[in-house]
XYZ file of C-alpha atoms in Angstrom:
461
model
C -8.080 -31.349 5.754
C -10.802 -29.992 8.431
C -11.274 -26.538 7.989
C -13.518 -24.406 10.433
C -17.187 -23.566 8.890
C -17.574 -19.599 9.398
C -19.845 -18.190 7.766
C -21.198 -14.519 7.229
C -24.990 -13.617 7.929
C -26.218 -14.429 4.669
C -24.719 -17.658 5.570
C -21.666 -17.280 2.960
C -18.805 -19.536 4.093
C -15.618 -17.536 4.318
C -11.848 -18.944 4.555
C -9.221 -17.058 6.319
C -6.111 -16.037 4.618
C -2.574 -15.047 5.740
C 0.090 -13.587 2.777
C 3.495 -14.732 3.654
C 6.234 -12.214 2.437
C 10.383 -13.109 2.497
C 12.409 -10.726 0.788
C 15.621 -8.688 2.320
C 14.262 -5.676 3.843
C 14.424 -2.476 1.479
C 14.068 -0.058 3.755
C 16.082 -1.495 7.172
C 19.525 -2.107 7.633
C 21.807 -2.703 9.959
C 25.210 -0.836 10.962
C 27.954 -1.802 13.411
C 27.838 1.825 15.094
C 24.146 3.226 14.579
C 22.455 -0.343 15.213
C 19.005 -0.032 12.991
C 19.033 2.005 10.050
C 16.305 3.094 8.134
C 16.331 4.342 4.701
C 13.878 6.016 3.238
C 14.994 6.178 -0.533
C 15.515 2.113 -1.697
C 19.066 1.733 -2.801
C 20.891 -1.611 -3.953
C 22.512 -3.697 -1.286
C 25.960 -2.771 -3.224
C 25.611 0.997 -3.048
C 24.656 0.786 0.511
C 27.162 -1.533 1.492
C 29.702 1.693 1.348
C 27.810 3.208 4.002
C 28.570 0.068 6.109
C 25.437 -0.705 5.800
C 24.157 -4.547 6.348
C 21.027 -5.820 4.723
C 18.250 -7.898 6.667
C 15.841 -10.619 5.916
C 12.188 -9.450 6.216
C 9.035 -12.080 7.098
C 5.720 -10.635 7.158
C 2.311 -11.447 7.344
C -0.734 -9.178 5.481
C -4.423 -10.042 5.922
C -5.624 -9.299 2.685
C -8.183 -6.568 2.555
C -7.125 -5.326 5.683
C -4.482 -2.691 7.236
C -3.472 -5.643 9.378
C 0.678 -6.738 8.972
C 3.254 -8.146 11.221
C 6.864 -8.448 10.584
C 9.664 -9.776 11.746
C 13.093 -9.101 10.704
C 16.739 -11.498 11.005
C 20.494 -10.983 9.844
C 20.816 -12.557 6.089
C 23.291 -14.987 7.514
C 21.093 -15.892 10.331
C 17.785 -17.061 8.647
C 14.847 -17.915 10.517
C 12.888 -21.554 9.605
C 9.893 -20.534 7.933
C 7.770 -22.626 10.810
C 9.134 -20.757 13.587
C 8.139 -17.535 12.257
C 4.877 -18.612 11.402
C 4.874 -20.075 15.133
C 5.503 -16.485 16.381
C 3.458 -14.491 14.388
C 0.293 -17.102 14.958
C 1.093 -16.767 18.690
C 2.259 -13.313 19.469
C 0.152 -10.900 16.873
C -3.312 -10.771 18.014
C -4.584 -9.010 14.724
C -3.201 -12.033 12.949
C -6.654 -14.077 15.007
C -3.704 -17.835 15.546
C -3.329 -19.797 12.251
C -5.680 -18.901 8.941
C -7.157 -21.454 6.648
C -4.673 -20.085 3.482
C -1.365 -18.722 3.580
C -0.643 -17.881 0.163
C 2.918 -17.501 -1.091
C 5.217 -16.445 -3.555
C 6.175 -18.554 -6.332
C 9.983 -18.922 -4.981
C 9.514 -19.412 -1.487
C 7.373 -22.151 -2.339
C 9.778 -24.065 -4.551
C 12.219 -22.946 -1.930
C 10.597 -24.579 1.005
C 9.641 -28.182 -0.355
C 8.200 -29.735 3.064
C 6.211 -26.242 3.760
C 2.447 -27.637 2.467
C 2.798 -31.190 4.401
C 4.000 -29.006 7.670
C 1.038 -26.400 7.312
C -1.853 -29.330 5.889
C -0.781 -31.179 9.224
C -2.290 -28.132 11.342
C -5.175 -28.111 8.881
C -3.751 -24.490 6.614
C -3.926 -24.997 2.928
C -0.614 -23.663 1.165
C -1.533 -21.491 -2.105
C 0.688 -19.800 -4.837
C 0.603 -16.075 -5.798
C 0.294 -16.164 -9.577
C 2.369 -12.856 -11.283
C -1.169 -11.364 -11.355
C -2.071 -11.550 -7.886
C -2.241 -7.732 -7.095
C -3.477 -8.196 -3.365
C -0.611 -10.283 -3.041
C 2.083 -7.165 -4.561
C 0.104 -5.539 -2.531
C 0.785 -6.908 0.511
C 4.870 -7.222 -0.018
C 5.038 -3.542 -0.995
C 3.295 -2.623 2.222
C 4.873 -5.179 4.606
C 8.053 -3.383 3.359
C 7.208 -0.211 4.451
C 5.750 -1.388 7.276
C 9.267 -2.769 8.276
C 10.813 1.356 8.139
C 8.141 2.717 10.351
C 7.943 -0.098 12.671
C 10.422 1.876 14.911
C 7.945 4.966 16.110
C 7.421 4.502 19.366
C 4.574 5.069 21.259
C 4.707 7.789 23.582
C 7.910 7.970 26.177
C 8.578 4.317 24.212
C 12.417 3.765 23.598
C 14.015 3.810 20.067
C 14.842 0.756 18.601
C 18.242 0.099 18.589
C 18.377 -3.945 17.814
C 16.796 -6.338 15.989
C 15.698 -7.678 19.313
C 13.937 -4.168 20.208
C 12.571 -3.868 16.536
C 10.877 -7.083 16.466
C 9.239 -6.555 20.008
C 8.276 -2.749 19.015
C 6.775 -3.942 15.355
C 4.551 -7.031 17.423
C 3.634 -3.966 20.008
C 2.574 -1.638 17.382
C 0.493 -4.372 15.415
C -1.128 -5.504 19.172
C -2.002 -2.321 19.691
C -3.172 -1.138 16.563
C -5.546 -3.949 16.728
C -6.782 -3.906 19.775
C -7.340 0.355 19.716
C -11.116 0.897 18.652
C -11.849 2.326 15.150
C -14.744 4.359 14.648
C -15.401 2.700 10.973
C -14.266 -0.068 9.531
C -14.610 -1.955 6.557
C -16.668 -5.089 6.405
C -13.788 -7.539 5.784
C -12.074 -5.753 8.558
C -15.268 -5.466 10.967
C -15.523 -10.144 10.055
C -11.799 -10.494 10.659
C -12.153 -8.761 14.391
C -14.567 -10.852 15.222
C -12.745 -14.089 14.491
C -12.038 -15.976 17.673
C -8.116 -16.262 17.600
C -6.639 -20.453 16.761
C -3.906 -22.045 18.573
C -1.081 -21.968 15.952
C 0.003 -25.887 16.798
C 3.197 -26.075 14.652
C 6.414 -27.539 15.587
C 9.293 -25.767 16.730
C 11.137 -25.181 13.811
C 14.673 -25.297 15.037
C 16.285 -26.277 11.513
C 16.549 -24.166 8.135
C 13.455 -25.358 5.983
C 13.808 -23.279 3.095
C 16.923 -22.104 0.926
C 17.673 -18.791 0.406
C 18.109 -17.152 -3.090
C 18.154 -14.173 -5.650
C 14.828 -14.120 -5.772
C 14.884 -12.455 -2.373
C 16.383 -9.416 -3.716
C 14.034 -8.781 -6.812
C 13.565 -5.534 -5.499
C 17.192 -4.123 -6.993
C 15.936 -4.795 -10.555
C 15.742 -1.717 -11.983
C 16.948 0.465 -9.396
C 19.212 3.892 -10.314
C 22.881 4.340 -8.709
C 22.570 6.371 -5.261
C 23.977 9.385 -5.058
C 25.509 10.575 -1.541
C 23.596 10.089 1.483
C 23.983 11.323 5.031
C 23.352 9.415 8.500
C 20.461 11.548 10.613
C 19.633 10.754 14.251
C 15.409 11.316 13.939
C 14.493 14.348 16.897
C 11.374 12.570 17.134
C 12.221 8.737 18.134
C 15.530 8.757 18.225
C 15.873 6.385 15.073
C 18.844 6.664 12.300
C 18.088 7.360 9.286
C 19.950 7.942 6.007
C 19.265 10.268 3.983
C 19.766 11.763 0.504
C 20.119 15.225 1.665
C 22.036 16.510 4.631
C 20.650 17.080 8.124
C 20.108 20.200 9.424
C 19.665 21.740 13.050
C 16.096 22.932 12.774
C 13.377 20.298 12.100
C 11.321 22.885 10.474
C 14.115 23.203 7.926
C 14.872 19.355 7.606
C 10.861 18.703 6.495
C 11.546 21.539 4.655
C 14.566 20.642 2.938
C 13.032 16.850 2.421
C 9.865 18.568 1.026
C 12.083 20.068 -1.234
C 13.740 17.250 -2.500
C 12.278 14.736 -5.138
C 14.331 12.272 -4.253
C 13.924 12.146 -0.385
C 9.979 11.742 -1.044
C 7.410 9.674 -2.714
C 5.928 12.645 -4.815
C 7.275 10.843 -7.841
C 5.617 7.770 -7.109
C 2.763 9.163 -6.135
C 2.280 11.347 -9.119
C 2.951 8.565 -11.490
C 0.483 6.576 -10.046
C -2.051 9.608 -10.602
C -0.659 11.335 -13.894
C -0.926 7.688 -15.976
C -4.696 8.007 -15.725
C -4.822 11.631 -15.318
C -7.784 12.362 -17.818
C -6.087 15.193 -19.732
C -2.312 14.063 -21.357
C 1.310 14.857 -19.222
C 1.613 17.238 -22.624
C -1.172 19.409 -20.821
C -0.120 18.573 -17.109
C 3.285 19.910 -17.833
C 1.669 23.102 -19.134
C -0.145 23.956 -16.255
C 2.554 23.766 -14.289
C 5.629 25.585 -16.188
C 7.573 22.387 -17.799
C 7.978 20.437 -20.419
C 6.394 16.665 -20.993
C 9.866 15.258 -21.361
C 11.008 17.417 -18.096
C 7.892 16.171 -16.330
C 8.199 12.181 -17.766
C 11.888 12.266 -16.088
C 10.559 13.660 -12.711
C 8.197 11.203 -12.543
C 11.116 8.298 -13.512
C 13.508 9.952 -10.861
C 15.613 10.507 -13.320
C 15.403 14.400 -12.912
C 14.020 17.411 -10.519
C 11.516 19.652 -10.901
C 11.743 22.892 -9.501
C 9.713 24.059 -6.118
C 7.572 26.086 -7.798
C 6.592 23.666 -10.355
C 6.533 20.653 -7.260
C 3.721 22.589 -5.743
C 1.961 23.486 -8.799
C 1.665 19.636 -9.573
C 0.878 18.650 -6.147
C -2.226 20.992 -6.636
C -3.049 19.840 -9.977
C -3.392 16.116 -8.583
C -4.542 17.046 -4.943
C -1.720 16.157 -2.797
C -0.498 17.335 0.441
C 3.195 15.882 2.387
C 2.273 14.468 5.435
C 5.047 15.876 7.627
C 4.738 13.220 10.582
C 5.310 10.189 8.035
C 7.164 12.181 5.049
C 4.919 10.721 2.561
C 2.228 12.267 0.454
C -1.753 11.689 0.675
C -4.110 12.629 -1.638
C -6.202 15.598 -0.130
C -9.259 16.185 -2.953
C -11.545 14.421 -5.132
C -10.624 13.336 -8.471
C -11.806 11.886 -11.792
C -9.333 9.297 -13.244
C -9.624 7.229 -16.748
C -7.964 3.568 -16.570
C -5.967 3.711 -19.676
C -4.420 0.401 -18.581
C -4.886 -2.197 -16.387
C -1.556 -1.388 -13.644
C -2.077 1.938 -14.120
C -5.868 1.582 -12.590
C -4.757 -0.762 -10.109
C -1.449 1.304 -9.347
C -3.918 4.948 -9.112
C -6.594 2.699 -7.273
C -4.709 1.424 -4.162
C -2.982 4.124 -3.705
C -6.340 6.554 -3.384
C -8.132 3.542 -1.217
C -5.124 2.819 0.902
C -4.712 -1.024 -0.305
C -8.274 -1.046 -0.319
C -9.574 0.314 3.091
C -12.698 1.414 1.843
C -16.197 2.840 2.511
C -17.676 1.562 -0.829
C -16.342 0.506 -3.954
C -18.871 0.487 -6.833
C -19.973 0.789 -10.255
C -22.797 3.423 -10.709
C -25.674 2.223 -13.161
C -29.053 3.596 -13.401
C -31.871 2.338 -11.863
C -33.977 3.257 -14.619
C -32.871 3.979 -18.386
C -29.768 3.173 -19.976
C -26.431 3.681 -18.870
C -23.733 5.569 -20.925
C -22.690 3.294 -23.411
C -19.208 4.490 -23.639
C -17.777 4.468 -20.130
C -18.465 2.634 -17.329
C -18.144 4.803 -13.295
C -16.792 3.180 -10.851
C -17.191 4.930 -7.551
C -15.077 4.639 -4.434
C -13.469 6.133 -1.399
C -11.444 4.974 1.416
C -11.702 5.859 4.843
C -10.400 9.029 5.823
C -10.106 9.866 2.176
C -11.635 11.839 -0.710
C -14.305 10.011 -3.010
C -13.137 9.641 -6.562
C -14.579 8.465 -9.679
C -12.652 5.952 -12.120
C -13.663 5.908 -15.583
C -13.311 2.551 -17.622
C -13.977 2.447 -21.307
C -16.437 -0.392 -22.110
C -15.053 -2.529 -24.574
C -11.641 -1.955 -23.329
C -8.734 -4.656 -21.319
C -9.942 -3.100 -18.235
C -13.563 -3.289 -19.143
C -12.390 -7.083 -19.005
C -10.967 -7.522 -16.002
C -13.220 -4.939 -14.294
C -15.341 -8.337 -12.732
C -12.185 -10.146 -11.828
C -10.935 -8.632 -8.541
C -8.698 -6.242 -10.332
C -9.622 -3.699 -7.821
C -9.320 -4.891 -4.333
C -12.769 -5.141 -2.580
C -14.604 -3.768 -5.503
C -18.215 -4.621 -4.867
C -20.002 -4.816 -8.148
C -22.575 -2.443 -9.963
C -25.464 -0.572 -7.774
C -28.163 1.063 -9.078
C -28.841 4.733 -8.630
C -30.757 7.332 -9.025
C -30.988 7.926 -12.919
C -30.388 12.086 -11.940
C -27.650 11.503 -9.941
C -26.097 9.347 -12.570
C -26.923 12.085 -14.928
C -25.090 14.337 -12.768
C -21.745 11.908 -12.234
C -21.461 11.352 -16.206
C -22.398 15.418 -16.532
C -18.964 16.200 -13.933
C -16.746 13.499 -15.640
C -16.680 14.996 -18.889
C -16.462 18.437 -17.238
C -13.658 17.392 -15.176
C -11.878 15.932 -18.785
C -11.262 19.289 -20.263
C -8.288 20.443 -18.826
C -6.021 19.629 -15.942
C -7.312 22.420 -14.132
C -11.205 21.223 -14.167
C -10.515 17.162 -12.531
C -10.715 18.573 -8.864
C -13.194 21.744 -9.207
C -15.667 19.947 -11.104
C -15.787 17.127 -8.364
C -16.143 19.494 -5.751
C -18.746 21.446 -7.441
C -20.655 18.205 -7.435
C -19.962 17.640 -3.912
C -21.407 21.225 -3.244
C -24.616 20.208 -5.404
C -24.990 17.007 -3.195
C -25.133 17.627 0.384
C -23.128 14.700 1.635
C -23.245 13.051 -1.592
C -20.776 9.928 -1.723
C -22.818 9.531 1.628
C -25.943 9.579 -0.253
C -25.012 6.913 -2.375
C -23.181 4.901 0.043
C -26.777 4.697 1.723
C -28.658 4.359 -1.808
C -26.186 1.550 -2.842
């Protein structure tokens, strides 16, 4: 196999790499009056199904350490060849730079698509296998899902997606453009991957079925609680139909307000999980601070049960988070100190503060001179756009571990820094461990201390 030598400055040879998602779609249906449906809240194909509702196959393609994806969507009883979407994604999404030296897969589509590495070695792309603990690779399904429910929003005086037809060519558009818009920073595996001249994709057509369908593609529905009602809403924005878990109302004001409101038309839970699991101080004390109980607060977090508004806002401003009205989502708004407890829980609180791992720096803080703490090891990061937080990792621990083998995506290694600054990061992590309350003060009180300081190191390190 010929692959292309490219090489960074220091003269590093780098590969190119596609991830290759197939799954039915989570969060698009289809419905014989409405056309495309979107829904927000995942529900099984069964529950759904009542609402006339008829799933879709999804095919995406992530470049790993990147915000780049392009996907594709087909009926489940019309199944595109594997080849021809590769075809149109390597010819039509100009992010995507033609045909990589990797596509890496899942387990099942690979033993599901037998003649898929002699097809892809012919045009010179090496087939790999996601192991189970390929987090980049989650990564990248989780997102090309939810890339598939906003690919609708048009650009503006656009029209809303109605078909699969319209979809597909408004999800390519939005990737295109996306792409080709300038960004005023960028991270460095995103500032390589622009400059990559784009390959000639040089498959066949793909005309026949080269891979069989199964289960697997709805591994999603494990675990999944029973819906409750839902309600069709025609979107005032774009025009799109959604379905929701609470019903629409006149006002938009008072439908973000209502789907503020309602823990299970949001990803607070999620989000708060993700943050609460390495949360320095216990959910014992969280719940405290904000009027409930740990059990109360364990089941909000599970979905099993709602918290009240009061006691929704309170946590939102324990763990810095603010709803995004335009995407109905929530984004973390403050600086935090976080302890990884476990290994998914670090990587779980980790992408979601560095947005998959669009990031200004990512870095352990050592001194360069003295010794380091010889309990807890600081890794420093922030994503672009973002707040800079501090994750604390227990040396000696599973973490401690795994901390050198890409658990965290585009983690760069330890840096050394000043020995008074370090002072001052290990002085605000244990102030920010005594209570809920002290996480975001104390890292903003450092902030205030350091003009510009996560700038400051980002130019020491």
């Amino acid at each position: 196999m010929t692959i292309v030598d490219e090489h960074d400055e220091d003269g590093a040879m780098r590969l190119r790499e596609h991830h290759l998602v197939v799954a039915t779609a989570k969060h698009v249906f289809l419905h014989r009056e409405y056309g495309v449906v979107f829904v927000r809240e995942a529900a099984s194909r069964e529950d759904l199904a009542t609402y006339d509702l008829t799933p879709l196959l999804l095919y995406g393609l992530s470049v790993p350490g990147t915000s780049l994806r392009w996907v594709m969507l087909t009926p489940v009883d019309n199944p595109a060849s594997i080849v021809s979407v590769l075809g149109k994604a390597w010819t039509r999404a100009d992010g995507l730079r033609g045909r990589p030296d990797v596509l890496k897969v899942s387990r099942h589509l690979a033993a599901s698509a037998v003649d898929l590495p002699d097809t892809l070695a012919a045009t010179d792309v090496r087939l790999v296998v996601a192991d189970g603990s390929d987090k980049a690779f989650s990564a990248s399904v989780r997102r090309c899902q939810e890339d598939a429910m906003w690919a609708s929003l048009p650009r503006r005086r656009a029209t809303p997606s109605t078909t699969l037809d319209q979809l597909n060519r408004c999800a390519t558009d939005r990737h295109n453009h996306s792409f080709q818009s300038p960004q005023s920073r960028v991270n460095a595996t995103m500032e390589w991957w622009r400059n990559r001249p784009p390959r000639a994709a040089d498959l066949p057509p793909g005309d026949e079925i080269d891979w069989r369908p199964g289960a697997w593609l709805d591994a999603w529905e494990k675990g999944l609680a029973p819906a409750g009602r839902r309600y069709f809403h025609k979107d005032t924005f774009d025009g799109a139909v959604w379905l929701l878990t609470t019903p629409p109302v006149a006002d938009d004001d008072e439908l973000q307000e209502a789907i503020s409101a309602d823990p299970e038309s949001n990803d607070l839970p999620d989000v708060a999980r993700a943050l609460v699991r390495c949360w320095p101080t216990s959910p014992g004390e969280l719940s405290r601070c904000i009027g409930s109980t740990a059990r109360s607060l364990e089941w909000f977090l599970d979905r099993k049960a709602a918290l009240d508004y009061q006691q929704r806002n309170q946590l939102c401003e324990l763990l810095g988070l603010e709803l995004d009205r335009d995407f109905r989502t929530y984004e973390t708004c403050a600086p935090c100190v976080l302890i990884a407890r476990t290994s998914n829980a670090a990587k779980e609180a980790y992408e979601f503060l560095s947005h998959g791992g669009d990031l200004v720096f990512s870095n352990e803080a050592v001194p360069a001179s003295g010794l380091p703490d010889p309990s807890w090891r600081y890794l420093m990061f922030q994503a672009y756009g973002g707040a800079p937080n501090i994750m604390l990792v227990a040396r000696g621990s599973g973490v401690d571990a795994k901390l050198s083998q890409d658990l965290f995506i585009n983690f760069q290694g330890a840096k050394p820094i000043r020995l008074a600054l370090y002072r001052d990061i290990v002085r605000t992590c244990a102030k920010a461990c005594r209570d809920s309350r002290s996480n975001i003060r104390a890292m903003k009180e450092l902030s205030d201390r350091h003009v510009s300081f996560f700038a400051d190191i980002a130019s020491e390190i």
